[in-house]
Amino acid sequence: MNNIPDKLRYATSHEWIRIEDDGTANVGISDHAQDALGDIVFVELPEPGTSVNAKDEVAVVESVKAASDIYSPVSGSIIAINEALLDAPETVNLSPYENGWFFKIKVSDAAELEELMDAEGYTKHCEEE
Amino acid sequence: MGQKTTLYQKHLDAGARIVDFSGWDMPINYGSQIKEHNQVRMAAGVFDVSHMTVIDVGGDDAEKYLRYLLANDVAKLDQVGRALYSAMLNHDAGILDDLIVYRMSFGYRLVVNCATRGKDIRWMIQNTDGFRVSLEEKPRLAILAVHGPESVQKVCEVVADSQANQIRELKNFRGIEMDSWFVARTGYTGEKGLEFIFPAEEAPELWEKLLAVGVLPIGLGARDTLRLEAGMNLYGHEMDESISPLAANMDQTIAYEPTDREFIGRPALIAHKHLYESGEVPKLVGLVLEGRGVLRKGQKVVTDKGEGVITSGSFSPTLKHSIALARIPISSQSCEVDLRGKLTGVRIVKPNFVRFGKKVFK
């Protein structure tokens, strides 16, 4: 059974988002997603400063098995990226919710967070897939 | 639910992720495909490949029949236990399957792909006319492949001393019958290793013994990246019925001599050979992408001589960058691949990347 922490919000495309104390948000992919992808060998990240809309393709993950687009769960501007993933992409497999974060985003419309799933909803979503 | 080998429960016990493989529930990995791949390159691993189809060929005309059926020549197998890799062609010289044939005390043993089982058996039966030959599929046999630099030594730790002595002496592409077991120095990884073809009910015991001495279970995912690094073809990728062996880097496996041997596909193949010489048949090459990104099957290749296609591509765990096999126009010098909409330059190399744990291309 994959780990699905409470307090995060989840997109149907398997990204998670966590609102930090300073109001910014970190985004990554779920334990379920990294497990399904298998060994991750390359990660492409967005340019810091880019403005994105919810559901825009912003990053790419390549595993031994396949390439997958990563979508931004919300609209906003990218304020930081996890450059450590460029040299150590396997971090996403090892620590999907902590060291394996992809980018930090300044959320422009907090209402979009409400449209995402909570842990319970996401658990059901994964079971139904 | 698909068919299961006698090791299915052992796979679950080892934490396997199970996938459908041509109607069989088989382990794709046991956690990390890359770790399993590296285990085979650096130590020893065991693969359950019991889904593959074993067909024994006997009868007075067994040799005559196989010399007609196969593009390679079983007459080269001058001793019991010797092995040969061959294509089985149709009359247009398209590849029906690729297989290993062993010369056995009772005749010959073929190991063919599981995805092509039905069509292979139909074709083999269809072509028995005029030959005194018997064909017997052996579904009760398991196949375990133990590969890696430590494989032979590990196997010798777990089998009886008398068996170990014989196994240690085996040369590459040679096998030995030991009662109901057949053990051969063949495989699909580019590493030293052994394949066991033996009664399926005995497979769990050998599996347990191998794991107990530190041999790790390896899934079919790592089997695929290992064979790709070794530049070995996979049926349905580099080969199918529409592909000439000349376009699949298999010319060396065709026995043109003696010229009076008639085999299925020979006349068509001779015609292909003329087309190949005039540059009209593509060739199979290796591609190397030293930058970021992963080459994948089906991606379009653009060369200075026209277009081609990637037949197999992945990340190479040994080389730590992407490699691929591709079919491209014959005299191509430069090459780009459509990587998710972006044309990216790649290097053309001989289709062989890693042998015995080391990089082999230039």
mmCIF file of N, CA, C and O in Angstrom, chain A residues 57-112:
data_model
loop_
_atom_site.group_PDB
_atom_site.id
_atom_site.type_symbol
_atom_site.label_atom_id
_atom_site.label_comp_id
_atom_site.label_asym_id
_atom_site.label_seq_id
_atom_site.Cartn_x
_atom_site.Cartn_y
_atom_site.Cartn_z
ATOM 1 N N GLU A 57 1.503 21.593 -18.482
ATOM 2 C CA GLU A 57 2.668 20.700 -18.376
ATOM 3 C C GLU A 57 3.858 21.555 -17.962
ATOM 4 O O GLU A 57 4.208 22.486 -18.680
ATOM 5 N N VAL A 58 4.466 21.238 -16.843
ATOM 6 C CA VAL A 58 5.577 22.078 -16.382
ATOM 7 C C VAL A 58 6.886 21.320 -16.198
ATOM 8 O O VAL A 58 7.954 21.913 -16.120
ATOM 9 N N ALA A 59 6.798 19.999 -16.095
ATOM 10 C CA ALA A 59 8.020 19.212 -15.887
ATOM 11 C C ALA A 59 7.834 17.855 -16.563
ATOM 12 O O ALA A 59 6.727 17.510 -16.980
ATOM 13 N N VAL A 60 8.961 17.127 -16.689
ATOM 14 C CA VAL A 60 8.914 15.799 -17.293
ATOM 15 C C VAL A 60 9.702 14.845 -16.406
ATOM 16 O O VAL A 60 10.762 15.194 -15.904
ATOM 17 N N VAL A 61 9.171 13.661 -16.245
ATOM 18 C CA VAL A 61 9.879 12.611 -15.529
ATOM 19 C C VAL A 61 10.106 11.470 -16.509
ATOM 20 O O VAL A 61 9.187 11.029 -17.173
ATOM 21 N N GLU A 62 11.357 11.030 -16.612
ATOM 22 C CA GLU A 62 11.641 9.851 -17.431
ATOM 23 C C GLU A 62 12.056 8.722 -16.493
ATOM 24 O O GLU A 62 13.017 8.855 -15.736
ATOM 25 N N SER A 63 11.344 7.613 -16.563
ATOM 26 C CA SER A 63 11.759 6.426 -15.813
ATOM 27 C C SER A 63 12.289 5.417 -16.816
ATOM 28 O O SER A 63 12.228 5.649 -18.022
ATOM 29 N N VAL A 64 12.815 4.286 -16.330
ATOM 30 C CA VAL A 64 13.254 3.257 -17.263
ATOM 31 C C VAL A 64 12.099 2.845 -18.168
ATOM 32 O O VAL A 64 12.295 2.448 -19.306
ATOM 33 N N LYS A 65 10.906 2.974 -17.651
ATOM 34 C CA LYS A 65 9.735 2.473 -18.365
ATOM 35 C C LYS A 65 9.163 3.477 -19.364
ATOM 36 O O LYS A 65 8.812 3.116 -20.478
ATOM 37 N N ALA A 66 8.992 4.744 -18.944
ATOM 38 C CA ALA A 66 8.257 5.692 -19.790
ATOM 39 C C ALA A 66 8.582 7.129 -19.414
ATOM 40 O O ALA A 66 9.149 7.395 -18.361
ATOM 41 N N ALA A 67 8.191 8.051 -20.304
ATOM 42 C CA ALA A 67 8.273 9.482 -20.000
ATOM 43 C C ALA A 67 6.891 9.950 -19.570
ATOM 44 O O ALA A 67 5.893 9.541 -20.161
ATOM 45 N N SER A 68 6.818 10.774 -18.540
ATOM 46 C CA SER A 68 5.527 11.286 -18.072
ATOM 47 C C SER A 68 5.596 12.782 -17.876
ATOM 48 O O SER A 68 6.581 13.303 -17.333
ATOM 49 N N ASP A 69 4.539 13.457 -18.305
ATOM 50 C CA ASP A 69 4.437 14.894 -18.046
ATOM 51 C C ASP A 69 3.970 15.121 -16.619
ATOM 52 O O ASP A 69 3.159 14.368 -16.089
ATOM 53 N N ILE A 70 4.490 16.175 -16.043
ATOM 54 C CA ILE A 70 4.051 16.586 -14.707
ATOM 55 C C ILE A 70 3.301 17.908 -14.877
ATOM 56 O O ILE A 70 3.801 18.830 -15.522
ATOM 57 N N TYR A 71 2.112 17.971 -14.296
ATOM 58 C CA TYR A 71 1.249 19.139 -14.469
ATOM 59 C C TYR A 71 1.241 19.954 -13.184
ATOM 60 O O TYR A 71 1.317 19.409 -12.086
ATOM 61 N N SER A 72 1.110 21.258 -13.348
ATOM 62 C CA SER A 72 0.996 22.086 -12.148
ATOM 63 C C SER A 72 -0.421 21.928 -11.594
ATOM 64 O O SER A 72 -1.391 22.097 -12.331
ATOM 65 N N PRO A 73 -0.543 21.618 -10.313
ATOM 66 C CA PRO A 73 -1.892 21.428 -9.765
ATOM 67 C C PRO A 73 -2.671 22.745 -9.656
ATOM 68 O O PRO A 73 -3.898 22.723 -9.591
ATOM 69 N N VAL A 74 -1.952 23.872 -9.618
ATOM 70 C CA VAL A 74 -2.601 25.182 -9.444
ATOM 71 C C VAL A 74 -1.926 26.222 -10.344
ATOM 72 O O VAL A 74 -0.845 25.993 -10.874
ATOM 73 N N SER A 75 -2.573 27.383 -10.468
ATOM 74 C CA SER A 75 -1.976 28.502 -11.204
ATOM 75 C C SER A 75 -1.057 29.285 -10.272
ATOM 76 O O SER A 75 -1.259 29.305 -9.057
ATOM 77 N N GLY A 76 -0.039 29.952 -10.847
ATOM 78 C CA GLY A 76 0.855 30.753 -10.023
ATOM 79 C C GLY A 76 2.174 30.952 -10.719
ATOM 80 O O GLY A 76 2.289 30.726 -11.918
ATOM 81 N N SER A 77 3.183 31.378 -9.956
ATOM 82 C CA SER A 77 4.496 31.498 -10.583
ATOM 83 C C SER A 77 5.500 30.605 -9.852
ATOM 84 O O SER A 77 5.477 30.462 -8.618
ATOM 85 N N ILE A 78 6.365 30.016 -10.660
ATOM 86 C CA ILE A 78 7.390 29.100 -10.126
ATOM 87 C C ILE A 78 8.449 29.962 -9.439
ATOM 88 O O ILE A 78 9.042 30.837 -10.071
ATOM 89 N N ILE A 79 8.673 29.710 -8.140
ATOM 90 C CA ILE A 79 9.666 30.544 -7.466
ATOM 91 C C ILE A 79 10.959 29.792 -7.142
ATOM 92 O O ILE A 79 11.984 30.404 -6.882
ATOM 93 N N ALA A 80 10.914 28.471 -7.208
ATOM 94 C CA ALA A 80 12.154 27.712 -6.984
ATOM 95 C C ALA A 80 11.980 26.321 -7.562
ATOM 96 O O ALA A 80 10.851 25.841 -7.722
ATOM 97 N N ILE A 81 13.121 25.693 -7.915
ATOM 98 C CA ILE A 81 13.070 24.305 -8.383
ATOM 99 C C ILE A 81 14.077 23.486 -7.581
ATOM 100 O O ILE A 81 15.041 24.026 -7.029
ATOM 101 N N ASN A 82 13.839 22.198 -7.526
ATOM 102 C CA ASN A 82 14.723 21.310 -6.764
ATOM 103 C C ASN A 82 15.829 20.800 -7.678
ATOM 104 O O ASN A 82 15.732 19.722 -8.257
ATOM 105 N N GLU A 83 16.898 21.616 -7.779
ATOM 106 C CA GLU A 83 17.975 21.273 -8.720
ATOM 107 C C GLU A 83 18.685 19.972 -8.380
ATOM 108 O O GLU A 83 19.304 19.358 -9.244
ATOM 109 N N ALA A 84 18.582 19.546 -7.128
ATOM 110 C CA ALA A 84 19.237 18.286 -6.721
ATOM 111 C C ALA A 84 18.711 17.108 -7.546
ATOM 112 O O ALA A 84 19.415 16.114 -7.743
ATOM 113 N N LEU A 85 17.484 17.242 -8.056
ATOM 114 C CA LEU A 85 16.907 16.125 -8.826
ATOM 115 C C LEU A 85 17.604 15.929 -10.173
ATOM 116 O O LEU A 85 17.541 14.862 -10.757
ATOM 117 N N LEU A 86 18.266 16.985 -10.670
ATOM 118 C CA LEU A 86 18.915 16.875 -11.980
ATOM 119 C C LEU A 86 20.040 15.845 -11.932
ATOM 120 O O LEU A 86 20.237 15.085 -12.875
ATOM 121 N N ASP A 87 20.769 15.823 -10.805
ATOM 122 C CA ASP A 87 21.860 14.863 -10.676
ATOM 123 C C ASP A 87 21.453 13.592 -9.939
ATOM 124 O O ASP A 87 22.120 12.574 -10.045
ATOM 125 N N ALA A 88 20.391 13.682 -9.155
ATOM 126 C CA ALA A 88 19.982 12.513 -8.363
ATOM 127 C C ALA A 88 18.477 12.291 -8.503
ATOM 128 O O ALA A 88 17.720 12.422 -7.547
ATOM 129 N N PRO A 89 18.046 11.933 -9.721
ATOM 130 C CA PRO A 89 16.608 11.768 -9.966
ATOM 131 C C PRO A 89 15.973 10.667 -9.122
ATOM 132 O O PRO A 89 14.766 10.701 -8.855
ATOM 133 N N GLU A 90 16.803 9.708 -8.684
ATOM 134 C CA GLU A 90 16.260 8.605 -7.882
ATOM 135 C C GLU A 90 15.711 9.074 -6.534
ATOM 136 O O GLU A 90 14.998 8.348 -5.850
ATOM 137 N N THR A 91 16.047 10.337 -6.171
ATOM 138 C CA THR A 91 15.497 10.914 -4.937
ATOM 139 C C THR A 91 13.967 10.897 -4.962
ATOM 140 O O THR A 91 13.323 10.759 -3.924
ATOM 141 N N VAL A 92 13.396 11.036 -6.164
ATOM 142 C CA VAL A 92 11.931 11.015 -6.275
ATOM 143 C C VAL A 92 11.379 9.649 -5.847
ATOM 144 O O VAL A 92 10.349 9.558 -5.188
ATOM 145 N N ASN A 93 12.092 8.575 -6.195
ATOM 146 C CA ASN A 93 11.666 7.239 -5.766
ATOM 147 C C ASN A 93 11.837 7.058 -4.258
ATOM 148 O O ASN A 93 10.993 6.465 -3.604
ATOM 149 N N LEU A 94 12.932 7.598 -3.755
ATOM 150 C CA LEU A 94 13.274 7.338 -2.348
ATOM 151 C C LEU A 94 12.479 8.206 -1.380
ATOM 152 O O LEU A 94 12.171 7.789 -0.274
ATOM 153 N N SER A 95 12.165 9.424 -1.792
ATOM 154 C CA SER A 95 11.538 10.378 -0.865
ATOM 155 C C SER A 95 10.557 11.280 -1.615
ATOM 156 O O SER A 95 10.803 12.467 -1.797
ATOM 157 N N PRO A 96 9.441 10.708 -2.087
ATOM 158 C CA PRO A 96 8.556 11.483 -2.976
ATOM 159 C C PRO A 96 7.948 12.722 -2.320
ATOM 160 O O PRO A 96 7.654 13.689 -3.025
ATOM 161 N N TYR A 97 7.781 12.704 -1.000
ATOM 162 C CA TYR A 97 7.082 13.827 -0.348
ATOM 163 C C TYR A 97 8.029 14.831 0.309
ATOM 164 O O TYR A 97 7.602 15.879 0.747
ATOM 165 N N GLU A 98 9.304 14.466 0.437
ATOM 166 C CA GLU A 98 10.224 15.378 1.143
ATOM 167 C C GLU A 98 11.342 15.827 0.191
ATOM 168 O O GLU A 98 11.196 16.799 -0.524
ATOM 169 N N ASN A 99 12.454 15.073 0.163
ATOM 170 C CA ASN A 99 13.586 15.497 -0.666
ATOM 171 C C ASN A 99 13.286 15.446 -2.162
ATOM 172 O O ASN A 99 13.984 16.070 -2.959
ATOM 173 N N GLY A 100 12.233 14.727 -2.541
ATOM 174 C CA GLY A 100 11.927 14.561 -3.956
ATOM 175 C C GLY A 100 10.938 15.586 -4.507
ATOM 176 O O GLY A 100 10.356 15.366 -5.567
ATOM 177 N N TRP A 101 10.763 16.716 -3.815
ATOM 178 C CA TRP A 101 9.872 17.764 -4.345
ATOM 179 C C TRP A 101 10.402 18.283 -5.679
ATOM 180 O O TRP A 101 11.598 18.198 -5.952
ATOM 181 N N PHE A 102 9.511 18.813 -6.527
ATOM 182 C CA PHE A 102 9.911 19.264 -7.865
ATOM 183 C C PHE A 102 10.115 20.773 -7.927
ATOM 184 O O PHE A 102 11.129 21.257 -8.373
ATOM 185 N N PHE A 103 9.082 21.515 -7.501
ATOM 186 C CA PHE A 103 9.193 22.976 -7.575
ATOM 187 C C PHE A 103 8.321 23.619 -6.515
ATOM 188 O O PHE A 103 7.445 22.993 -5.925
ATOM 189 N N LYS A 104 8.657 24.888 -6.290
ATOM 190 C CA LYS A 104 7.913 25.704 -5.324
ATOM 191 C C LYS A 104 7.137 26.726 -6.143
ATOM 192 O O LYS A 104 7.676 27.335 -7.066
ATOM 193 N N ILE A 105 5.869 26.929 -5.781
ATOM 194 C CA ILE A 105 5.019 27.817 -6.575
ATOM 195 C C ILE A 105 4.317 28.819 -5.658
ATOM 196 O O ILE A 105 3.955 28.494 -4.525
ATOM 197 N N LYS A 106 4.185 30.056 -6.142
ATOM 198 C CA LYS A 106 3.401 31.065 -5.435
ATOM 199 C C LYS A 106 1.991 30.962 -6.017
ATOM 200 O O LYS A 106 1.768 31.240 -7.193
ATOM 201 N N VAL A 107 1.061 30.526 -5.181
ATOM 202 C CA VAL A 107 -0.292 30.231 -5.650
ATOM 203 C C VAL A 107 -1.033 31.542 -5.921
ATOM 204 O O VAL A 107 -1.068 32.433 -5.069
ATOM 205 N N SER A 108 -1.621 31.656 -7.129
ATOM 206 C CA SER A 108 -2.302 32.921 -7.441
ATOM 207 C C SER A 108 -3.796 32.863 -7.130
ATOM 208 O O SER A 108 -4.432 33.890 -6.973
ATOM 209 N N ASP A 109 -4.357 31.679 -7.042
ATOM 210 C CA ASP A 109 -5.788 31.574 -6.769
ATOM 211 C C ASP A 109 -6.035 30.432 -5.788
ATOM 212 O O ASP A 109 -6.116 29.264 -6.161
ATOM 213 N N ALA A 110 -6.147 30.774 -4.506
ATOM 214 C CA ALA A 110 -6.271 29.764 -3.446
ATOM 215 C C ALA A 110 -7.507 28.886 -3.638
ATOM 216 O O ALA A 110 -7.560 27.748 -3.156
ATOM 217 N N ALA A 111 -8.507 29.396 -4.345
ATOM 218 C CA ALA A 111 -9.736 28.617 -4.553
ATOM 219 C C ALA A 111 -9.444 27.324 -5.335
ATOM 220 O O ALA A 111 -10.144 26.324 -5.173
ATOM 221 N N GLU A 112 -8.374 27.365 -6.167
ATOM 222 C CA GLU A 112 -8.033 26.157 -6.943
ATOM 223 C C GLU A 112 -7.615 24.994 -6.041
ATOM 224 O O GLU A 112 -7.770 23.834 -6.410
#
